[in-house]
Amino acid sequence: MAEMEEIFLRAKHQTFSGLTEDAERKWTGPFCFIQAADPQLGLMKAWREGDCDGGGDEWAEEVELTKQTVEAVNRLRPRPRFMVLCGDLVHAMPGTPFREGQERDLKDALKGTDPSIPLVFVSGNHDLGNTPTPSTVEQYCRAWGDDYFSFWVGGVLCLVLNSQLFYDASACPQLKEAQETWLEAQLSRASSSSSTEPKSKHILVFQHIPLYVKSPDEEDDYFNLQKDVRQRLMDRFKRAGVKAVFSGHYHRNAGGCHGGLDMVVSSAIGCQLGDDTHGVRVVAVTADTVVHRYHSLEQLRVRGMDEDLRKLLKT
């Protein structure tokens, strides 16, 4: 498992492609990355049988879909700078049956990822529990890496957040406070003018639970963050100049753009709860914009990324 561990370490310690952080802070031209979400090994059978509270005792379908994702992403040219999985890596909650097997099989399915495409992992509610505890957060970190961190890639600052601490941190208030303090420092530093540090071309946020699914003023729901938390985060992100927030959790494509902040909700590699098909999102980053489009796995395998995205990467 040495190759897989190396990919994990790159994400955990926030370094990419063998370059130093100082080198990654510099804009070197357009690039792309892959945003995926919710492989959630074990959900597909559980959903069909109407027993989503269980851990799901079969997950061969999700393993195969994950392998298809890896194969399609490996073929892409230009090569993605990284692939981020926005939470719910497995379906079995912490401490429940099938958890260990699902984590092991997901890691095995991801082993084929080209080593030049680092994997970035985002914690979801099934990875931590709906009400996380210090113990479940620690277990996640041991298995997948830090639950929140930042990294630079090609002149872009990326923030990975633990959205479960926004949703329900009643069993771990100190962890919530620690992330809040860290996030405030990151946003303040990113928005301040400094002659000693290059300013990021864009700031991107990755989390599992969306700020909202369709509208910033929608009612509280299982699939979004509560209104007061949502508004506070949106205000902070806008002040700091965050360009986009990428999430999963909804198992359907959704989102919107309000006040210059793009809320991107991507459907799943695994179980679909709507009319979308299994897929991932290709994100093209240029000096002026961040353009993204959801691709089915079949489309990505046969035709690659859309031609207009490919053209953006040549500018």
Coordinates of C-alpha atoms in Angstrom, one line a residue:
M1 CA 0.0 0.0 0.0
A2 CA 3.1 2.2 -0.2
E3 CA 1.9 4.1 -3.3
M4 CA -1.5 4.9 -1.7
E5 CA 0.1 6.1 1.5
E6 CA 2.3 8.5 -0.5
I7 CA -0.8 10.0 -2.1
F8 CA -2.4 10.3 1.3
L9 CA 0.7 12.1 2.7
R10 CA 0.7 14.7 0.0
A11 CA -2.9 15.6 1.0
K12 CA -2.2 15.4 4.7
H13 CA 0.8 17.6 4.7
Q14 CA -0.5 20.0 2.0
T15 CA 2.3 19.6 -0.6
F16 CA 1.7 18.7 -4.3
S17 CA 3.7 17.3 -7.2
G18 CA 7.0 17.5 -5.3
L19 CA 6.9 21.3 -5.5
T20 CA 7.4 23.5 -2.4
E21 CA 4.5 25.6 -1.1
D22 CA 6.3 28.7 -2.2
A23 CA 6.4 27.4 -5.8
E24 CA 2.7 26.4 -5.7
R25 CA 1.8 29.9 -4.6
K26 CA 2.8 31.3 -8.0
W27 CA 0.4 31.4 -10.9
T28 CA 1.8 29.3 -13.7
G29 CA -1.2 29.2 -16.1
P30 CA -4.5 27.5 -16.4
F31 CA -5.1 24.0 -15.0
C32 CA -7.9 21.6 -14.2
F33 CA -8.8 19.4 -11.3
I34 CA -11.5 16.8 -10.6
Q35 CA -14.2 17.2 -7.9
A36 CA -15.9 14.0 -7.0
A37 CA -18.3 13.2 -4.1
D38 CA -20.0 10.4 -2.2
P39 CA -18.6 7.1 -3.4
Q40 CA -20.3 6.0 -0.2
L41 CA -19.6 2.3 -0.4
G42 CA -22.6 0.3 0.8
L43 CA -25.4 2.9 0.1
M44 CA -26.7 1.6 -3.2
K45 CA -28.0 -1.7 -1.9
A46 CA -29.2 -0.1 1.4
W47 CA -31.1 2.6 -0.6
R48 CA -32.8 0.0 -2.9
E49 CA -33.9 -2.0 0.2
G50 CA -35.0 1.1 2.1
D51 CA -32.7 0.5 5.0
C52 CA -30.3 3.5 4.9
D53 CA -29.8 3.4 8.6
G54 CA -27.9 0.2 8.2
G55 CA -24.3 0.1 7.0
G56 CA -25.0 -1.8 3.8
D57 CA -23.6 -5.3 3.6
E58 CA -22.7 -5.2 -0.1
W59 CA -20.6 -2.6 -2.0
A60 CA -19.2 -4.2 -5.1
E61 CA -21.2 -1.7 -7.3
E62 CA -19.5 1.3 -5.7
V63 CA -16.1 -0.3 -5.9
E64 CA -16.5 -0.8 -9.6
L65 CA -17.8 2.8 -10.1
T66 CA -14.8 4.1 -8.2
K67 CA -12.4 2.1 -10.4
Q68 CA -14.1 3.4 -13.5
T69 CA -13.6 6.9 -12.1
V70 CA -9.9 6.3 -11.6
E71 CA -9.5 4.9 -15.1
A72 CA -11.3 7.8 -16.7
V73 CA -9.5 10.5 -14.7
N74 CA -6.1 8.9 -15.5
R75 CA -6.8 9.2 -19.2
L76 CA -7.5 12.9 -19.1
R77 CA -5.3 15.3 -21.0
P78 CA -4.2 17.8 -19.8
R79 CA -3.7 15.8 -16.6
P80 CA -5.7 17.1 -13.6
R81 CA -3.6 18.7 -10.8
F82 CA -5.5 16.8 -8.2
M83 CA -8.8 15.0 -7.5
V84 CA -10.8 15.9 -4.4
L85 CA -13.5 13.5 -2.9
C86 CA -16.0 15.7 -1.1
G87 CA -17.1 13.4 1.7
D88 CA -19.1 10.3 2.5
L89 CA -16.3 8.0 1.4
V90 CA -18.1 5.0 2.9
H91 CA -21.7 4.5 4.2
A92 CA -21.1 2.6 7.4
M93 CA -21.0 5.0 10.3
P94 CA -18.1 4.9 12.8
G95 CA -18.2 1.9 15.1
T96 CA -20.7 -0.1 12.9
P97 CA -20.3 -3.3 11.0
F98 CA -18.8 -3.2 7.5
R99 CA -17.0 0.0 8.2
E100 CA -13.5 -1.5 8.1
G101 CA -14.2 -3.5 5.0
Q102 CA -15.7 -0.5 3.2
E103 CA -12.7 1.7 4.0
R104 CA -10.2 -1.1 2.9
D105 CA -12.0 -1.7 -0.4
L106 CA -12.2 2.0 -1.2
K107 CA -8.5 2.5 -0.6
D108 CA -7.8 -0.5 -2.9
A109 CA -10.1 0.9 -5.6
L110 CA -8.2 4.2 -5.4
K111 CA -4.8 2.7 -5.6
G112 CA -4.8 2.8 -9.4
T113 CA -4.9 6.6 -9.4
D114 CA -1.9 8.0 -11.3
P115 CA 0.7 9.1 -8.7
S116 CA 0.9 12.5 -10.4
I117 CA -2.7 13.2 -9.4
P118 CA -2.8 13.6 -5.6
L119 CA -6.0 12.7 -3.8
V120 CA -7.6 15.1 -1.4
F121 CA -10.2 13.8 1.1
V122 CA -13.0 15.7 2.7
S123 CA -14.9 14.4 5.7
G124 CA -18.6 13.7 5.4
N125 CA -21.3 12.9 7.9
H126 CA -21.0 9.1 7.3
D127 CA -17.2 9.4 7.8
L128 CA -17.5 11.2 11.2
G129 CA -21.1 10.4 12.3
N130 CA -24.0 12.9 12.2
T131 CA -22.8 14.1 15.7
P132 CA -19.1 13.7 15.6
T133 CA -17.0 13.1 18.7
P134 CA -13.3 13.6 19.3
S135 CA -13.0 9.8 18.9
T136 CA -14.7 9.6 15.5
V137 CA -12.7 12.6 14.2
E138 CA -9.5 11.0 15.4
Q139 CA -10.5 7.7 13.7
Y140 CA -11.1 9.6 10.4
C141 CA -7.8 11.4 10.6
R142 CA -5.9 8.2 11.1
A143 CA -7.6 6.6 8.1
W144 CA -7.8 9.5 5.6
G145 CA -5.8 12.5 6.8
D146 CA -6.6 15.8 8.5
D147 CA -10.3 16.8 8.7
Y148 CA -9.5 20.4 7.8
F149 CA -6.4 21.9 6.1
S150 CA -5.3 24.3 3.4
F151 CA -3.1 23.8 0.4
W152 CA -1.9 25.9 -2.6
V153 CA -1.9 24.6 -6.1
G154 CA -0.8 26.7 -9.1
G155 CA -1.4 30.0 -7.4
V156 CA -4.8 29.0 -6.0
L157 CA -5.5 28.7 -2.3
C158 CA -7.7 25.7 -1.4
L159 CA -9.4 25.3 2.0
V160 CA -10.7 21.9 3.0
L161 CA -13.3 22.1 5.8
N162 CA -15.1 19.7 8.2
S163 CA -18.7 20.7 7.6
Q164 CA -20.0 18.4 10.3
L165 CA -18.5 20.8 12.9
F166 CA -20.8 23.5 11.4
Y167 CA -23.8 21.1 11.4
D168 CA -23.7 19.5 14.9
A169 CA -20.6 19.9 17.1
S170 CA -22.5 19.4 20.3
A171 CA -20.3 16.4 21.3
C172 CA -17.0 18.2 20.3
P173 CA -17.3 21.9 20.9
Q174 CA -13.5 22.3 21.3
L175 CA -12.9 20.9 17.9
K176 CA -15.5 23.3 16.4
E177 CA -13.7 26.2 18.1
A178 CA -10.3 25.1 16.8
Q179 CA -11.6 25.0 13.2
E180 CA -13.3 28.3 13.6
T181 CA -10.0 29.9 14.8
W182 CA -8.0 28.3 12.1
L183 CA -10.5 29.3 9.4
E184 CA -10.6 32.9 10.5
A185 CA -6.8 33.1 10.4
Q186 CA -6.8 31.6 6.9
L187 CA -9.5 33.9 5.5
S188 CA -7.9 37.0 7.2
R189 CA -4.5 36.1 5.7
A190 CA -5.9 35.5 2.3
S191 CA -7.8 38.8 2.2
S192 CA -5.0 41.0 3.5
S193 CA -2.5 42.8 1.4
S194 CA 1.1 41.8 1.8
S195 CA 4.2 42.5 -0.2
T196 CA 5.9 39.4 1.1
E197 CA 3.3 36.9 -0.1
P198 CA 1.8 36.5 -3.5
K199 CA -2.0 37.0 -3.6
S200 CA -3.9 34.0 -4.7
K201 CA -5.6 34.0 -8.1
H202 CA -8.6 32.4 -6.5
I203 CA -9.8 31.0 -3.2
L204 CA -11.7 27.7 -3.3
V205 CA -13.5 25.9 -0.5
F206 CA -14.2 22.1 -0.3
Q207 CA -16.7 20.7 2.2
H208 CA -19.3 17.9 2.3
I209 CA -22.5 19.6 3.3
P210 CA -23.6 22.5 1.0
L211 CA -24.2 25.9 2.3
Y212 CA -27.5 25.6 0.4
V213 CA -28.9 23.3 -2.2
K214 CA -30.8 25.7 -4.4
S215 CA -31.2 29.1 -2.7
P216 CA -29.5 30.9 0.2
D217 CA -32.8 31.6 1.8
E218 CA -34.2 28.0 1.7
E219 CA -35.4 26.4 4.8
D220 CA -33.1 24.2 7.0
D221 CA -32.9 20.7 5.8
Y222 CA -30.8 17.5 6.1
F223 CA -29.0 18.4 2.9
N224 CA -27.9 22.0 3.8
L225 CA -26.4 24.0 6.7
Q226 CA -28.7 25.8 9.1
K227 CA -29.7 29.4 8.0
D228 CA -27.7 31.2 10.6
V229 CA -24.6 29.2 10.1
R230 CA -25.0 29.4 6.3
Q231 CA -25.3 33.1 6.2
R232 CA -22.4 33.7 8.5
L233 CA -20.2 31.5 6.4
M234 CA -21.3 33.1 3.2
D235 CA -20.6 36.6 4.6
R236 CA -17.1 35.5 5.7
F237 CA -16.4 33.8 2.4
K238 CA -17.5 36.8 0.3
R239 CA -15.4 39.2 2.4
A240 CA -12.3 37.1 1.9
G241 CA -12.9 36.8 -1.8
V242 CA -13.7 33.1 -2.0
K243 CA -14.7 32.2 -5.6
A244 CA -16.5 28.9 -5.1
V245 CA -17.6 26.3 -2.5
F246 CA -17.6 22.7 -3.8
S247 CA -19.7 20.1 -1.9
G248 CA -21.5 16.8 -2.3
H249 CA -24.0 15.2 0.2
Y250 CA -27.1 15.8 -2.0
H251 CA -26.4 13.0 -4.4
R252 CA -27.8 15.3 -7.2
N253 CA -26.4 18.2 -9.0
A254 CA -27.6 21.6 -7.7
G255 CA -26.3 24.9 -6.3
G256 CA -26.3 28.5 -7.6
C257 CA -24.3 31.7 -7.6
H258 CA -25.2 34.6 -5.4
G259 CA -23.1 37.7 -4.7
G260 CA -20.2 36.4 -6.7
L261 CA -19.9 33.2 -4.6
D262 CA -20.5 30.0 -6.5
M263 CA -22.1 27.2 -4.5
V264 CA -21.4 24.0 -6.4
V265 CA -23.3 20.8 -5.4
S266 CA -22.1 17.8 -7.3
S267 CA -23.8 14.4 -7.6
A268 CA -22.2 11.2 -6.5
I269 CA -19.8 8.6 -7.9
G270 CA -22.1 6.1 -6.1
C271 CA -25.8 6.1 -5.3
Q272 CA -27.9 8.6 -7.2
L273 CA -31.0 10.0 -5.4
G274 CA -32.2 12.0 -8.5
D275 CA -32.0 11.9 -12.2
D276 CA -28.2 12.4 -12.6
T277 CA -25.9 9.6 -13.5
H278 CA -22.7 8.5 -11.8
G279 CA -20.0 11.0 -12.5
V280 CA -17.5 13.7 -11.4
R281 CA -17.0 17.4 -12.1
V282 CA -14.2 18.7 -14.2
V283 CA -13.1 22.2 -13.0
A284 CA -11.0 24.4 -15.3
V285 CA -9.2 27.2 -13.5
T286 CA -7.9 30.2 -15.5
A287 CA -6.5 33.5 -14.3
D288 CA -9.9 35.1 -14.5
T289 CA -12.5 32.4 -13.8
V290 CA -13.3 29.0 -12.5
V291 CA -15.5 27.0 -14.9
H292 CA -16.9 23.6 -14.0
R293 CA -19.1 21.0 -15.6
Y294 CA -20.4 17.6 -14.4
H295 CA -19.4 14.7 -16.6
S296 CA -20.9 11.2 -16.5
L297 CA -18.3 8.5 -16.1
E298 CA -19.2 7.1 -19.5
Q299 CA -18.7 10.5 -21.1
L300 CA -15.4 11.1 -19.4
R301 CA -14.2 7.6 -20.4
V302 CA -15.2 7.9 -24.1
R303 CA -14.8 11.6 -24.9
G304 CA -12.8 13.1 -22.1
M305 CA -13.6 16.6 -20.8
D306 CA -15.8 18.9 -22.9
E307 CA -14.0 20.7 -25.7
D308 CA -14.8 24.2 -24.3
L309 CA -13.1 23.3 -21.1
R310 CA -10.1 22.0 -22.9
K311 CA -9.8 25.2 -24.9
L312 CA -9.8 27.2 -21.7
L313 CA -6.8 25.3 -20.5
K314 CA -4.9 26.3 -23.6
T315 CA -5.3 30.0 -23.2

